[in-house]
Amino acid sequence: MSKTINRLYQHNTIIYKVILFLITAVSIVYFFPKGGQFKYDFNKGKPWQYDILLAPFDFAIQKTTAEIDLDKKSIRDNARLYFQDDTRVLDDVKDRFLTKMSFEQVSDSITNEEITSSISLGTTIIDEIYKIGFVDNVSDNVVSNKNILISLKKENQVEDILFSNFLTSNEVSDIIISRLGGRPLNYGGTLVFDALSEVVVPNISYDKAFTDRIIEDAIKNISLTIGKVSKGERIISKGDIVEGKKLAILESLKSESESNVWTESNYTWIVFGYTVLVSLALLMLLLFLRKYRIEIFENNNKVTFIFFNVFLMVLIQTLVIKYNVEYLYVVPLSILPIVLKAFFDARLGLFAHVLTILLLGFIVPNSFEFIYLQIIAGIVTILTVSELHKRANLFISIGQITLIYMITYLAFSIIKEGNALQIKWEYLLMFGANGLLSFLSLFFIYVYEKTFGLVSDVTLLELSNTNSKLLRELNEKAPGTFQHSMQVANLAEAAANEIGANSMLVRTGALYHDIGKMLNPMYFIENQSTGVNPHNDLSPVDSATIIIDHVIKGIELAKKNKLPDRIIDFIRTHHGTSLVYYFYMQEKQRYPEEEVHIEKFQYQGPIPFSRETAILMMCDAAEAASKSLKTPTAQSIDDLINKIVEKQKADNQFINSDITFREIEKIKKVIKTKLMNIYHLRVEYPD
């Protein structure tokens, strides 16, 4: 049992990667839209590339979205309008009219007989108006043609009638005046006119709710098909142009086939197929890391970060496809290569981006167009995005990415449609939104730095500020070491720019590489301003121990101040496994007859494992040694740098750093030039 536990512990990183791999693959397959894949690819206006296609089963020819929208428009334009006849209005108007006229009986200006006659005439007019029907003014906004036939609902009956048969407000007023004998009206006629004008209201009104319900019912009953194709019937022959009815039949066959494929009986097999394809893509990513980025592969935190980002991009894109595929190109997939390049390198960013796009190619419409467009955008992202700490660079890069999106889409549209008249210009707005959302990469970088403990150029810029707490403390406690670190940082930055390494990273690492010296500053010659050397009172072994310990103490101090691991790597490796040569030779001189244990004078390593850490080792040794030159000339500097770097090469300090001999020669040349500029002689000024 104990052997099994020990074996599991020894292989815990592999077990973790297997679990991470399985969780990511299962999650991606789970979120994939559940739909089958049509086995033929075709495009409108292009020739059919396959053999004669016969219908594999009976299916209906589906209407296109445009045809269905046209049917809906036709239903709405030709829909019968429904009006309601309110029978209660007649009795209510009469009652109000009688009440109004009863107040006039108390007046001495008109007799009771005249009042009775006026009431009788008014009642007759009311009956005449409501026998025809009085329509409200709102109907004028609904009915464009007065001669159309409308449906009138009266209690439980519906009858068709011309809208022009109803009375309008002006027509009602004319009827009242004509029945009262015309103008000018006498006193009794005026009383009746005023009363009727006040109490008569429309009894015919537009029933919008009922009309809309009838229209919606008609829309629901629209036929979604325009024909049928029988099994064995020829659909299209090789070389035929995919357009018109053939295009509609192919689209219908594709829809029906995809629906039939994703059935309960086929579910397991389709999920299995998806799982295999997704697993292969993720396996390629792991193998890439294992072969070309072993330091990332061995770091579970970084592997988790990469897999999480791939899954996140797939998840966002699948959710958009599920809820509204029209916004397919709004998703800023370029965030993935931007983020991965910021934390790792361009090659890994592009490789992960391409695999992610291939995964999404299973589920997006027009997969070839999508894959081509997104891969081109990813390549442009990798080529243009750099130095994220410079905000202008990101603006320019995202502008270029958005422009490439638009140009590529326009090219595809022209190829498919044959001209530029059918281009969907709203897609350009989507690409613009895509570009704006790409700026979220800065937010993601910040969150990932805090969550996964990674380092980007933005963080490096903050750390390289010499007013930061740790560097300010170094300047106060060990000013000589601080000045040495500044000089090394300048040398290393120039060398990194020369060979295309990460100059921001190596500069920041150089600033912090000797922070361990601030704990015992006087034991390092650059801080001995008083001329007193405490090593004179120590044995060579003790002196070497103090010198060697500045690496360990620097690492401890860096961790205490929560410096990123990528910066701590520079502290670990800047001396590699080299010797504290001065005290080693002193020990040999003290005991010439005895064997000196070299490990007591040797740094514990590790040796540099990147181009940046190798650059720091060369620049650190060169800058420190140059201070020993009494008369620094071009020849003496040249000989010194050659001697130092060749000694480091002979000691195999660079074998793990992925740096070439040509790059080393370029670095040597930069160091020599910079040191010559530092130690140049000035003309002697006259007294």
CSV table of N, CA and C in Angstrom, one decimal, residues 499-561:
chain,number,residue,atom,x,y,z
A,499,ILE,N,18.9,40.4,-29.9
A,499,ILE,CA,18.6,39.1,-30.3
A,499,ILE,C,17.1,38.8,-30.3
A,500,GLY,N,16.3,39.8,-30.0
A,500,GLY,CA,14.8,39.5,-30.1
A,500,GLY,C,14.3,38.8,-28.8
A,501,ALA,N,15.0,38.9,-27.7
A,501,ALA,CA,14.5,38.3,-26.4
A,501,ALA,C,13.6,39.3,-25.7
A,502,ASN,N,13.0,38.9,-24.6
A,502,ASN,CA,12.1,39.8,-23.9
A,502,ASN,C,12.9,40.8,-23.1
A,503,SER,N,13.0,42.0,-23.6
A,503,SER,CA,13.9,43.0,-23.0
A,503,SER,C,13.3,43.5,-21.7
A,504,MET,N,12.0,43.6,-21.6
A,504,MET,CA,11.3,44.1,-20.4
A,504,MET,C,11.6,43.1,-19.2
A,505,LEU,N,11.5,41.8,-19.6
A,505,LEU,CA,11.7,40.8,-18.5
A,505,LEU,C,13.1,40.8,-18.0
A,506,VAL,N,14.1,40.8,-19.0
A,506,VAL,CA,15.5,40.7,-18.5
A,506,VAL,C,15.9,42.0,-17.8
A,507,ARG,N,15.4,43.1,-18.2
A,507,ARG,CA,15.7,44.4,-17.5
A,507,ARG,C,15.2,44.3,-16.0
A,508,THR,N,13.9,43.8,-15.9
A,508,THR,CA,13.4,43.8,-14.5
A,508,THR,C,14.1,42.7,-13.7
A,509,GLY,N,14.5,41.6,-14.3
A,509,GLY,CA,15.2,40.6,-13.6
A,509,GLY,C,16.6,41.1,-13.1
A,510,ALA,N,17.2,41.9,-14.0
A,510,ALA,CA,18.5,42.4,-13.7
A,510,ALA,C,18.4,43.4,-12.5
A,511,LEU,N,17.4,44.2,-12.4
A,511,LEU,CA,17.3,45.1,-11.3
A,511,LEU,C,17.2,44.4,-9.9
A,512,TYR,N,16.6,43.2,-9.9
A,512,TYR,CA,16.4,42.5,-8.7
A,512,TYR,C,17.4,41.4,-8.4
A,513,HIS,N,18.3,41.1,-9.3
A,513,HIS,CA,19.1,39.9,-9.2
A,513,HIS,C,20.0,39.9,-8.0
A,514,ASP,N,20.4,41.0,-7.5
A,514,ASP,CA,21.4,41.1,-6.4
A,514,ASP,C,20.7,41.6,-5.1
A,515,ILE,N,19.4,41.5,-4.9
A,515,ILE,CA,18.8,42.1,-3.7
A,515,ILE,C,19.2,41.4,-2.5
A,516,GLY,N,19.7,40.2,-2.6
A,516,GLY,CA,20.2,39.5,-1.4
A,516,GLY,C,21.4,40.1,-0.7
A,517,LYS,N,22.1,41.0,-1.5
A,517,LYS,CA,23.3,41.7,-0.9
A,517,LYS,C,22.9,42.7,0.1
A,518,MET,N,21.7,43.2,0.1
A,518,MET,CA,21.3,44.3,1.0
A,518,MET,C,21.3,43.8,2.5
A,519,LEU,N,21.3,42.5,2.7
A,519,LEU,CA,21.3,42.0,4.1
A,519,LEU,C,22.7,42.0,4.7
A,520,ASN,N,23.8,41.9,3.8
A,520,ASN,CA,25.2,42.1,4.3
A,520,ASN,C,25.9,42.9,3.3
A,521,PRO,N,25.6,44.2,3.1
A,521,PRO,CA,26.1,45.0,2.0
A,521,PRO,C,27.6,45.2,2.1
A,522,MET,N,28.2,45.3,3.3
A,522,MET,CA,29.6,45.7,3.4
A,522,MET,C,30.5,44.5,3.0
A,523,TYR,N,30.0,43.3,2.8
A,523,TYR,CA,30.8,42.2,2.4
A,523,TYR,C,31.0,42.1,0.9
A,524,PHE,N,30.4,43.1,0.2
A,524,PHE,CA,30.5,43.2,-1.3
A,524,PHE,C,31.2,44.5,-1.6
A,525,ILE,N,32.2,44.4,-2.5
A,525,ILE,CA,33.2,45.4,-2.7
A,525,ILE,C,32.6,46.7,-3.2
A,526,GLU,N,31.5,46.6,-4.0
A,526,GLU,CA,30.9,47.8,-4.5
A,526,GLU,C,30.3,48.7,-3.5
A,527,ASN,N,30.1,48.1,-2.3
A,527,ASN,CA,29.5,48.9,-1.2
A,527,ASN,C,30.5,49.4,-0.1
A,528,GLN,N,31.8,49.0,-0.3
A,528,GLN,CA,32.8,49.3,0.7
A,528,GLN,C,33.4,50.7,0.4
A,529,SER,N,32.6,51.7,0.8
A,529,SER,CA,33.0,53.1,0.5
A,529,SER,C,34.1,53.6,1.5
A,530,THR,N,34.2,52.9,2.7
A,530,THR,CA,35.2,53.4,3.7
A,530,THR,C,36.5,52.8,3.5
A,531,GLY,N,36.7,51.8,2.6
A,531,GLY,CA,38.0,51.2,2.3
A,531,GLY,C,38.2,50.0,3.3
A,532,VAL,N,37.3,49.8,4.2
A,532,VAL,CA,37.5,48.7,5.1
A,532,VAL,C,36.9,47.4,4.5
A,533,ASN,N,37.6,46.3,4.4
A,533,ASN,CA,37.1,45.1,3.8
A,533,ASN,C,37.0,44.0,5.0
A,534,PRO,N,35.8,43.7,5.4
A,534,PRO,CA,35.6,42.7,6.4
A,534,PRO,C,36.0,41.3,6.1
A,535,HIS,N,36.3,41.1,4.8
A,535,HIS,CA,36.8,39.7,4.5
A,535,HIS,C,38.2,39.5,4.9
A,536,ASN,N,38.9,40.6,5.3
A,536,ASN,CA,40.3,40.4,5.8
A,536,ASN,C,40.3,39.6,7.1
A,537,ASP,N,39.2,39.7,7.8
A,537,ASP,CA,39.2,39.0,9.1
A,537,ASP,C,38.5,37.6,9.0
A,538,LEU,N,38.2,37.1,7.8
A,538,LEU,CA,37.5,35.8,7.6
A,538,LEU,C,38.4,34.9,6.8
A,539,SER,N,38.2,33.6,7.0
A,539,SER,CA,38.8,32.6,6.1
A,539,SER,C,38.2,32.6,4.7
A,540,PRO,N,38.9,32.2,3.7
A,540,PRO,CA,38.3,32.1,2.4
A,540,PRO,C,37.0,31.3,2.3
A,541,VAL,N,37.0,30.3,3.1
A,541,VAL,CA,35.7,29.5,3.0
A,541,VAL,C,34.6,30.3,3.6
A,542,ASP,N,34.8,31.0,4.7
A,542,ASP,CA,33.7,31.8,5.3
A,542,ASP,C,33.3,32.9,4.3
A,543,SER,N,34.3,33.5,3.7
A,543,SER,CA,34.0,34.6,2.8
A,543,SER,C,33.2,34.1,1.6
A,544,ALA,N,33.6,33.0,1.1
A,544,ALA,CA,32.9,32.4,-0.1
A,544,ALA,C,31.4,32.1,0.3
A,545,THR,N,31.3,31.6,1.6
A,545,THR,CA,29.9,31.2,2.0
A,545,THR,C,29.0,32.4,2.1
A,546,ILE,N,29.5,33.6,2.5
A,546,ILE,CA,28.7,34.8,2.6
A,546,ILE,C,28.4,35.3,1.2
A,547,ILE,N,29.4,35.2,0.3
A,547,ILE,CA,29.1,35.6,-1.1
A,547,ILE,C,28.1,34.7,-1.7
A,548,ILE,N,28.2,33.4,-1.6
A,548,ILE,CA,27.3,32.5,-2.2
A,548,ILE,C,25.9,32.7,-1.6
A,549,ASP,N,25.8,33.0,-0.3
A,549,ASP,CA,24.5,33.1,0.3
A,549,ASP,C,23.6,34.2,-0.2
A,550,HIS,N,24.2,35.2,-0.9
A,550,HIS,CA,23.4,36.3,-1.3
A,550,HIS,C,22.4,35.8,-2.3
A,551,VAL,N,22.6,34.7,-3.0
A,551,VAL,CA,21.6,34.1,-3.9
A,551,VAL,C,20.4,33.6,-3.1
A,552,ILE,N,20.7,32.7,-2.1
A,552,ILE,CA,19.7,32.2,-1.3
A,552,ILE,C,18.9,33.2,-0.6
A,553,LYS,N,19.6,34.2,0.0
A,553,LYS,CA,18.9,35.3,0.8
A,553,LYS,C,18.1,36.1,-0.2
A,554,GLY,N,18.6,36.3,-1.4
A,554,GLY,CA,17.8,37.1,-2.4
A,554,GLY,C,16.5,36.4,-2.7
A,555,ILE,N,16.6,35.1,-2.9
A,555,ILE,CA,15.3,34.3,-3.2
A,555,ILE,C,14.4,34.4,-2.0
A,556,GLU,N,14.9,34.3,-0.8
A,556,GLU,CA,14.0,34.4,0.4
A,556,GLU,C,13.3,35.8,0.4
A,557,LEU,N,14.2,36.8,0.2
A,557,LEU,CA,13.7,38.2,0.3
A,557,LEU,C,12.6,38.4,-0.8
A,558,ALA,N,12.9,37.9,-2.0
A,558,ALA,CA,11.9,38.0,-3.2
A,558,ALA,C,10.6,37.4,-2.9
A,559,LYS,N,10.7,36.2,-2.3
A,559,LYS,CA,9.4,35.5,-2.0
A,559,LYS,C,8.7,36.2,-0.9
A,560,LYS,N,9.4,36.7,0.1
A,560,LYS,CA,8.8,37.5,1.2
A,560,LYS,C,8.0,38.7,0.7
A,561,ASN,N,8.6,39.3,-0.4
A,561,ASN,CA,8.0,40.5,-1.0
A,561,ASN,C,7.1,40.1,-2.2
